[in-house]
Coordinates of C-alpha atoms and ligand atoms in Angstrom, one line a residue:
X280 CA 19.3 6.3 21.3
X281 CA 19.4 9.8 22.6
X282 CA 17.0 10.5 24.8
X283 CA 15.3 14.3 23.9
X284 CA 13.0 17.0 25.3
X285 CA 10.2 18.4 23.5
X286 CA 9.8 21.9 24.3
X287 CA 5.9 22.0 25.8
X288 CA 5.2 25.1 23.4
X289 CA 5.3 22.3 20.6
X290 CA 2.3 22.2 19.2
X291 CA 2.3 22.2 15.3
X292 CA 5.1 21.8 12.8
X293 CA 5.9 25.2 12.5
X294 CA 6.9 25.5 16.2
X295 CA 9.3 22.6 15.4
X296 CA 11.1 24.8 12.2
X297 CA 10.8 27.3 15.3
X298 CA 13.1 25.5 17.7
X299 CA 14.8 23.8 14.8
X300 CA 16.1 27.8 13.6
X301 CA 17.1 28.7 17.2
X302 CA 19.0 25.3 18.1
X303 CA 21.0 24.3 14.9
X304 CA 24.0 25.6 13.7
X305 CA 23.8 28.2 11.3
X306 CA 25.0 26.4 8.2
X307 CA 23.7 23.5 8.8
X308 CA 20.0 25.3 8.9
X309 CA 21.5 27.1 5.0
X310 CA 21.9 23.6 3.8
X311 CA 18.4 21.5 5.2
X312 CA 16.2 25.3 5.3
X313 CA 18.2 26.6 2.2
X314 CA 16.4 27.2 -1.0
X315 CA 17.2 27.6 -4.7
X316 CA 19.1 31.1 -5.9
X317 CA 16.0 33.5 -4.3
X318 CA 13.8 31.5 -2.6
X319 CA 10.9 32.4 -5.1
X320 CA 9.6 29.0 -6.0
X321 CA 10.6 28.0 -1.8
X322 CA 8.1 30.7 -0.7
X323 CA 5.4 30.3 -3.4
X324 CA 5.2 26.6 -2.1
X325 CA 3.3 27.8 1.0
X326 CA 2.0 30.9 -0.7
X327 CA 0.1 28.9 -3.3
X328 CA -1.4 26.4 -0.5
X329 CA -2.8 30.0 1.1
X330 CA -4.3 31.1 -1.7
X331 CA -6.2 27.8 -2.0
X332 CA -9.7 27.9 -0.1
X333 CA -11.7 25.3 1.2
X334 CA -15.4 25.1 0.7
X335 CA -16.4 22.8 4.0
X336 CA -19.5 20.7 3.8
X337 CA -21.8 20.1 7.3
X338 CA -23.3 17.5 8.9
X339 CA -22.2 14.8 7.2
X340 CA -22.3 11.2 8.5
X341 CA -18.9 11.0 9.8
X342 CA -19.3 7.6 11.9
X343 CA -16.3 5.2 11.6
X344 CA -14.2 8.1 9.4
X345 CA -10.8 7.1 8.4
X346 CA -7.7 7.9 6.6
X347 CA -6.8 4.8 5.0
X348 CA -5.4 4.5 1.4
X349 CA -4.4 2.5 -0.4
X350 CA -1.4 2.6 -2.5
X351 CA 0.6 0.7 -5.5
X352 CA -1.7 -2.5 -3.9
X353 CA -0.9 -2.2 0.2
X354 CA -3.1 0.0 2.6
X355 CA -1.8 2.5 4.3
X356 CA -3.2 4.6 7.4
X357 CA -2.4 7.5 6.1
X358 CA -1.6 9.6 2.9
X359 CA 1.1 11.1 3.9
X360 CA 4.9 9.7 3.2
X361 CA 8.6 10.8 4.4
X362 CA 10.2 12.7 1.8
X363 CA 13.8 11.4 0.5
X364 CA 16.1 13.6 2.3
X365 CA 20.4 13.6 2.3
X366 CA 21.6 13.2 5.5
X367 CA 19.7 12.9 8.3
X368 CA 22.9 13.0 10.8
X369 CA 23.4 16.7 10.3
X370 CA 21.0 17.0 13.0
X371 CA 20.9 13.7 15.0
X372 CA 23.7 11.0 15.7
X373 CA 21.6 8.1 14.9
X374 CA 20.0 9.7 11.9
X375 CA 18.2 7.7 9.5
X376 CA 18.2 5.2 12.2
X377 CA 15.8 7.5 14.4
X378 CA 13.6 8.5 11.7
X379 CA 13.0 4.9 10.7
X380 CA 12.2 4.0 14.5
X381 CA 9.5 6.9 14.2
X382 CA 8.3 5.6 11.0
X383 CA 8.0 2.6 12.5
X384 CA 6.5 3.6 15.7
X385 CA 3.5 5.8 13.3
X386 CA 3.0 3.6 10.7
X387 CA 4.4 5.6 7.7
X388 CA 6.4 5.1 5.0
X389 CA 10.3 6.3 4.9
X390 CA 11.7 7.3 1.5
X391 CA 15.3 6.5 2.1
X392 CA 17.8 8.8 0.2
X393 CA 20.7 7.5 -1.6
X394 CA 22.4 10.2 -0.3
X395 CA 21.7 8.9 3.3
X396 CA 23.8 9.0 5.5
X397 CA 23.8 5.4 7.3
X398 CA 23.6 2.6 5.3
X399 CA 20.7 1.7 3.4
X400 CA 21.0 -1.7 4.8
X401 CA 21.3 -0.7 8.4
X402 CA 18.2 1.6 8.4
X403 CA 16.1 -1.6 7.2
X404 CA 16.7 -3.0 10.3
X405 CA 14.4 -0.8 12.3
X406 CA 11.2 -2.2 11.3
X407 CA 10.0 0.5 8.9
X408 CA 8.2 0.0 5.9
X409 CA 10.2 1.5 3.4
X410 CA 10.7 3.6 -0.2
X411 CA 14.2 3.4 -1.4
X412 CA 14.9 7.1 -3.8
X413 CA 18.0 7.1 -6.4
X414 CA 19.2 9.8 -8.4
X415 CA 20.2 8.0 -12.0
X416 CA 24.0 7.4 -11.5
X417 CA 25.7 8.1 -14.8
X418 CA 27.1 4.7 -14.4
X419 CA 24.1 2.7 -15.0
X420 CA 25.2 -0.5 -13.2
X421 CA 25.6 1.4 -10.0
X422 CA 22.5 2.6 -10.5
X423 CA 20.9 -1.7 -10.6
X424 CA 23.5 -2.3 -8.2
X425 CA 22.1 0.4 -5.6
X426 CA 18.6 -1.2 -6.6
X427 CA 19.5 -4.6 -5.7
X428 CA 20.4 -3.4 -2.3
X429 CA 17.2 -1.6 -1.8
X430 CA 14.9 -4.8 -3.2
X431 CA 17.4 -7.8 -1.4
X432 CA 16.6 -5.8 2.2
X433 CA 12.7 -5.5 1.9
X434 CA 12.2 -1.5 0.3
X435 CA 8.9 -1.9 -1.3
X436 CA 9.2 0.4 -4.1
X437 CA 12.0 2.9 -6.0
X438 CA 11.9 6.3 -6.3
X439 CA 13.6 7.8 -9.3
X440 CA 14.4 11.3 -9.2
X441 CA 14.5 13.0 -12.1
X442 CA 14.2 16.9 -11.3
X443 CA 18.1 17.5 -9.9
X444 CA 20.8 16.4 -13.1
X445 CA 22.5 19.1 -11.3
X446 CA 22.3 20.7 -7.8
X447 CA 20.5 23.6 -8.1
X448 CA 22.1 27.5 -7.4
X449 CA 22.7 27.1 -3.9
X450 CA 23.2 30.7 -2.9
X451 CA 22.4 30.4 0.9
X452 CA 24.4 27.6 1.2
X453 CA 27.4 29.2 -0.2
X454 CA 27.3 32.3 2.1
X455 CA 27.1 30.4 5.0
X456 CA 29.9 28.6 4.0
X457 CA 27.8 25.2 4.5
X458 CA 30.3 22.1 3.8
X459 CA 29.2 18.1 5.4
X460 CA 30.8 17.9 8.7
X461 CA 33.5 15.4 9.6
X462 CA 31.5 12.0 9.9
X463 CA 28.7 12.7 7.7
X464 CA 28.7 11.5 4.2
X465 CA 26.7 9.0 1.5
X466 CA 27.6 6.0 3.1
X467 CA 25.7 4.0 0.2
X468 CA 27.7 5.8 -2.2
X469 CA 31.3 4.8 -0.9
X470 CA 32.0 1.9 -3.4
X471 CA 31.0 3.7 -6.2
X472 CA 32.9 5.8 -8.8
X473 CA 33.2 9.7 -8.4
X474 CA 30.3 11.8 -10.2
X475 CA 32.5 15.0 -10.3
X476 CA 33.9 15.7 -13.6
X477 CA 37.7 17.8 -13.9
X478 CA 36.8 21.0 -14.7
X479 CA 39.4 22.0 -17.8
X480 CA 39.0 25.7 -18.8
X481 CA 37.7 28.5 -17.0
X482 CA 34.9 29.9 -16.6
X483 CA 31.2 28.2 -16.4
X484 CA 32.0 25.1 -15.2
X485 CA 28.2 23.6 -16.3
X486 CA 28.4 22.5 -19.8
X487 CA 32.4 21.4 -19.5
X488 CA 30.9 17.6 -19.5
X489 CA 29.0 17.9 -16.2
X490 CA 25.5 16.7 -17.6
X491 CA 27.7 14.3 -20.0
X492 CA 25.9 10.8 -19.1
X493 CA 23.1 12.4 -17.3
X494 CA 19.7 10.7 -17.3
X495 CA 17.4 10.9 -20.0
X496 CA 14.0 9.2 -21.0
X497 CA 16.1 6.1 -22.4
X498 CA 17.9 5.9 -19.1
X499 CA 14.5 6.1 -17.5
X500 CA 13.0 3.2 -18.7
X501 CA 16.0 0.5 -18.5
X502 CA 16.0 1.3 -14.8
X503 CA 12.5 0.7 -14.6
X504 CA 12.6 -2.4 -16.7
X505 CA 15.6 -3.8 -14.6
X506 CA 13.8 -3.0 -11.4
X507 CA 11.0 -5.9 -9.6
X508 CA 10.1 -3.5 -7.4
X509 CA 7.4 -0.4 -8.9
X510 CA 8.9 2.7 -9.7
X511 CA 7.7 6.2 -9.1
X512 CA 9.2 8.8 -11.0
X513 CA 9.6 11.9 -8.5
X514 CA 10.4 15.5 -10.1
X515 CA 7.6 16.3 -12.2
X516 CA 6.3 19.8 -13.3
X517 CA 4.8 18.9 -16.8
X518 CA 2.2 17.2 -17.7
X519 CA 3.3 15.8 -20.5
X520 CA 6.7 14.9 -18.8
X521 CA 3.9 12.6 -16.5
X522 CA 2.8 11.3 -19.5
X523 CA 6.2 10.2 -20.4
X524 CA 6.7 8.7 -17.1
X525 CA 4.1 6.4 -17.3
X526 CA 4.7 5.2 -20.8
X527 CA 8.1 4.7 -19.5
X528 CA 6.6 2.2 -17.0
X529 CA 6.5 3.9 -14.1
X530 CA 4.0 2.8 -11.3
X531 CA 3.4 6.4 -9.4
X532 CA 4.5 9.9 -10.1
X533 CA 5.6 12.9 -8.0
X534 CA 4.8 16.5 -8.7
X535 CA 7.4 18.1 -6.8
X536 CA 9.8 20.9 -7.3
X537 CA 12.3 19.2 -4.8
X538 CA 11.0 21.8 -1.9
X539 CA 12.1 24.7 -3.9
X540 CA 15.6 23.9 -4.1
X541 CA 16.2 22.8 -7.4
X542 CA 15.4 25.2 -10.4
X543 CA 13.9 28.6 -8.9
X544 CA 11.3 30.3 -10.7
X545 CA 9.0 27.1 -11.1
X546 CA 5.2 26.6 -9.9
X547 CA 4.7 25.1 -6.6
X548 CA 3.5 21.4 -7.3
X549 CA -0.1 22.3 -6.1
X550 CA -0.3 24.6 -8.8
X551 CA 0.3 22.1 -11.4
X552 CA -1.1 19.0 -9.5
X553 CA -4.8 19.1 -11.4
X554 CA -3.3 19.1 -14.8
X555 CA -1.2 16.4 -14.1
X556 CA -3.9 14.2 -12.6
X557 CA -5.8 15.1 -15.2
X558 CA -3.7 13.9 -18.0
X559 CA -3.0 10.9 -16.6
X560 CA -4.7 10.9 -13.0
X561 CA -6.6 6.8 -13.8
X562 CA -3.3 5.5 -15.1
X563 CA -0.9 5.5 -12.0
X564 CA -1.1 7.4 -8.5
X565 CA 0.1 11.2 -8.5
X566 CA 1.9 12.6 -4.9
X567 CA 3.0 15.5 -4.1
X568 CA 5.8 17.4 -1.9
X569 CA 6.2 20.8 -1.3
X570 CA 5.1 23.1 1.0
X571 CA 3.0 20.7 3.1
X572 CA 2.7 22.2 7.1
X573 CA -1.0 22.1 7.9
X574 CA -3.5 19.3 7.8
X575 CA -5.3 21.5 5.6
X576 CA -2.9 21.3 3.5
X577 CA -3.0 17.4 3.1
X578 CA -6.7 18.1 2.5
X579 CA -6.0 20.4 -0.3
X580 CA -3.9 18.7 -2.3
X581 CA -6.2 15.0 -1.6
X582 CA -9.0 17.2 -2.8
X583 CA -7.0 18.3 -6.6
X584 CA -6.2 14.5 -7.4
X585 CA -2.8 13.5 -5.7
X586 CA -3.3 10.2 -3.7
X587 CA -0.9 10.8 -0.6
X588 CA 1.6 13.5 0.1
X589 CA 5.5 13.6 0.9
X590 CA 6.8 15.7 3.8
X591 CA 10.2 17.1 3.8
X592 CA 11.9 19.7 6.1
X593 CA 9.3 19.0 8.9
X594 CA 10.8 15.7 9.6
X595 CA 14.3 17.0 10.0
X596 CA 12.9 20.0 11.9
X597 CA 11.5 17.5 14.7
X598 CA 14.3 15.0 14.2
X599 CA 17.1 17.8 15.0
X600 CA 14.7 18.9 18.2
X601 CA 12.8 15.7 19.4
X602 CA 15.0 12.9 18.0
X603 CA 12.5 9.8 17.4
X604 CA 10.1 11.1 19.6
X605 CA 10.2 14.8 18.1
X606 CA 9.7 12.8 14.4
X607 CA 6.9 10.7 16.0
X608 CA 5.5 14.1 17.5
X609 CA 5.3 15.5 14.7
X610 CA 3.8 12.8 12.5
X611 CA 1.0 12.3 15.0
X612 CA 0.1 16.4 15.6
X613 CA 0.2 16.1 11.6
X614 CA -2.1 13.0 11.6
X615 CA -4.7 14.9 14.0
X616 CA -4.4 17.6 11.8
X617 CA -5.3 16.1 8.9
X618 CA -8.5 14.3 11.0
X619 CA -9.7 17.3 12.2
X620 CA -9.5 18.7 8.8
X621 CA -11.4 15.7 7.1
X622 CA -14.2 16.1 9.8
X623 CA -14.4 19.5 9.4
X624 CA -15.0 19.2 5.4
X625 CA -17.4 16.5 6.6
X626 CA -15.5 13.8 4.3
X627 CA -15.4 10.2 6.4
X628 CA -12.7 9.0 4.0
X629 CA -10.1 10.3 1.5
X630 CA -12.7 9.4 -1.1
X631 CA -14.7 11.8 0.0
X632 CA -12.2 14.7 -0.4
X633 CA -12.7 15.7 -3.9
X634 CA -12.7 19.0 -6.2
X635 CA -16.0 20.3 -4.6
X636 CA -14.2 21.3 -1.4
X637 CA -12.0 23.6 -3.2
X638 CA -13.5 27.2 -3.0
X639 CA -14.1 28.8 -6.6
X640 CA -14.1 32.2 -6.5
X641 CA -15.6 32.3 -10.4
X642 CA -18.2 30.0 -9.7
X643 CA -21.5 30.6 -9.6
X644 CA -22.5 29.9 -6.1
X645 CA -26.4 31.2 -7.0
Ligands
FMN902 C1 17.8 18.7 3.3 C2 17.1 18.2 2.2 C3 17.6 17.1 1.5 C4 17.0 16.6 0.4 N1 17.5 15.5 -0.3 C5 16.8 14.9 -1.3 C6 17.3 13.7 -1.9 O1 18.3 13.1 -1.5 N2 16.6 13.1 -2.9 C7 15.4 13.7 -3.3 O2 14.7 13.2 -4.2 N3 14.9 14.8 -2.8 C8 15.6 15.4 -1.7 N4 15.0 16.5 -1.1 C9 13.7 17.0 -1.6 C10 12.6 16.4 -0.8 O3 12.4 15.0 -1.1 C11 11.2 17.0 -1.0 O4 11.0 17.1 -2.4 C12 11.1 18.5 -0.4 O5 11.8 18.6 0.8 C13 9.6 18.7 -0.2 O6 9.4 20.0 0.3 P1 9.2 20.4 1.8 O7 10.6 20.4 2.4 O8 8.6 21.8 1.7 O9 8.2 19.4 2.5 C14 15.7 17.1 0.0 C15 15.2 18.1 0.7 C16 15.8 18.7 1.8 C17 15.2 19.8 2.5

């Protein structure tokens, strides 16, 4: 594989987006930085993780400290998890084949898109341990077809995401013009029917019998009683939409608002994470994407309930500058990140990271 540079001024994700922004072709950046109509819920993802505080505790008994979880019955060294993303050969020739060697190399899980872009089979060569994601094809036997795949080549668990029935207003993708290059495509998706229905009059094109055969609750829960491997349901805002998930079957759900790229105008997952977990927090594991840069960060949303997070654009950031090494980078200045920030809280374990670290401005601090 390829072999990269790291620029030595590397030294947190953000300087990745940095050299990511300078380095990649301009529509390519609209598509994989590129948010939902104005950005609002984008930017309010990282806004609403700076208006959280953290209340740090001192000299705790930190001896033998650790980051270990565990999750839908394995243990993982860490909480955090690669996002589903399209694509990963818009910014690397080996794509989903060098962020699997990273994941290997680290130790975290890769959530493989459906929409990737080598095949799902191929990337479960590379040693990773590994989430397969699906958006609910209308078709539903595509949909246990693509499952089969994903369980007959050793993914560990399904991700079923529920937020996108329809792409999202993709405004800065559209003024740059952004279209897949030649050579890039959803190489899973090749045998399978076209999703694109004729548009017939003009106009709107939206409710012409686009969201005819999208997913619904009923849907839901036949793909998660065909499937042997547990199901998260990824997507959620509502509560009560949680709820439903569970009672569906599911094994783990995922407040996200797809990175702000979906429907604009919606809270940022961190926002709505400590209703959720409340609701139905004992049941099934929460996670949660969005937004997530900083070890704090990680902290924060540990601290409101979720059980591990996702990390999206930071993995393509250091994949299109570092290659495997730049994703492995990455993951480890994140993983020291998150140490530092557990020390500093004086929690030894994720167990330790609970509501009392968040700062409460009301509260009585007498
Ligand atoms: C370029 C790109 C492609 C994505 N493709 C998918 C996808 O195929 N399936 C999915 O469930 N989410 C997809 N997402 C959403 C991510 O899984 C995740 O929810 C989001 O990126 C998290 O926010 P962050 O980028 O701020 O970390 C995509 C996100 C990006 C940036």
């Amino acid at each position: 594989m390829l072999e990269m540079t790291i620029p030595p001024d590397t030294v947190s994700l953000g300087c990745y987006q940095r050299h990511f922004l300078a380095r990649i072709d301009k529509r390519i950046v609209a598509y994989i930085e590129g948010f939902a109509a104005d950005g609002i819920s984008y930017r309010d993802n990282f806004a609403a993780f700076e208006r959280l505080k953290l209340l740090p505790r001192m000299l705790k008994n930190l001896a033998g400290a650790t980051t270990q979880i565990n999750l839908l019955g394995r243990r993982l060294p860490s909480p955090v998890l690669i996002a589903p993303m399209a694509y990963h050969r818009l910014v690397h020739e080996a794509g989903e084949l060098a962020t699997a060697r990273a994941a290997a190399l680290t130790g975290h899980i890769l959530t493989v898109s459906a929409q990737s872009s080598v095949l799902l089979e191929e990337i479960a060569e590379q040693g990773a341990a590994l989430w397969f994601q699906l958006y609910p094809r209308r078709d539903i036997e595509e949909s246990y077809d693509l499952m089969a795949r994903a369980t007959s080549h050793g993914y560990r668990a399904l991700v079923i995401t529920v937020d996108a029935p329809l792409s999202g207003l993709r405004n800065v993708e559209q003024r740059a013009g952004f279209v897949l290059p030649e050579g890039v495509s959803a190489v899973n998706l090749a045998g399978y029917g076209l999703e694109d229905i004729p548009v017939r009059r003009a106009g709107s094109p939206v409710f012409q019998g686009m969201l005819d055969g999208a997913a619904d609750w009923d849907m839901l829960r036949r793909l998660i009683d065909r499937s042997s491997l547990p199901v998260l349901v990824k997507g959620i805002l509502h509560e009560d939409d949680a709820l439903c998930a569970v009672e569906a079957g599911a094994m783990g759900v995922i407040v996200s608002n797809h990175g702000g790229r979906i429907l604009d105008g919606v809270p940022a997952p961190i926002d709505v994470l400590a209703r959720i977990v409340r609701k139905i927090g004992d049941h099934v594991p929460v996670l949660l994407d969005g937004g997530i840069r900083r070890g704090t960060d990680i902290v924060k949303a540990l601290a409101l309930g979720a059980r591990a997070v996702m990390l999206g654009r930071p993995v393509l950031h250091a994949l299109a500058v570092g290659g495997v090494q730049g994703v492995a980078h990455m993951l480890t200045l994140l993983q020291t990140e998150l140490e530092m920030a557990m020390a500093l809280c004086g929690c030894a374990t994720v167990d330790d990271v609970n509501h009392h670290l968040i700062w409460n401005e009301n509260r009585d601090q007498g």
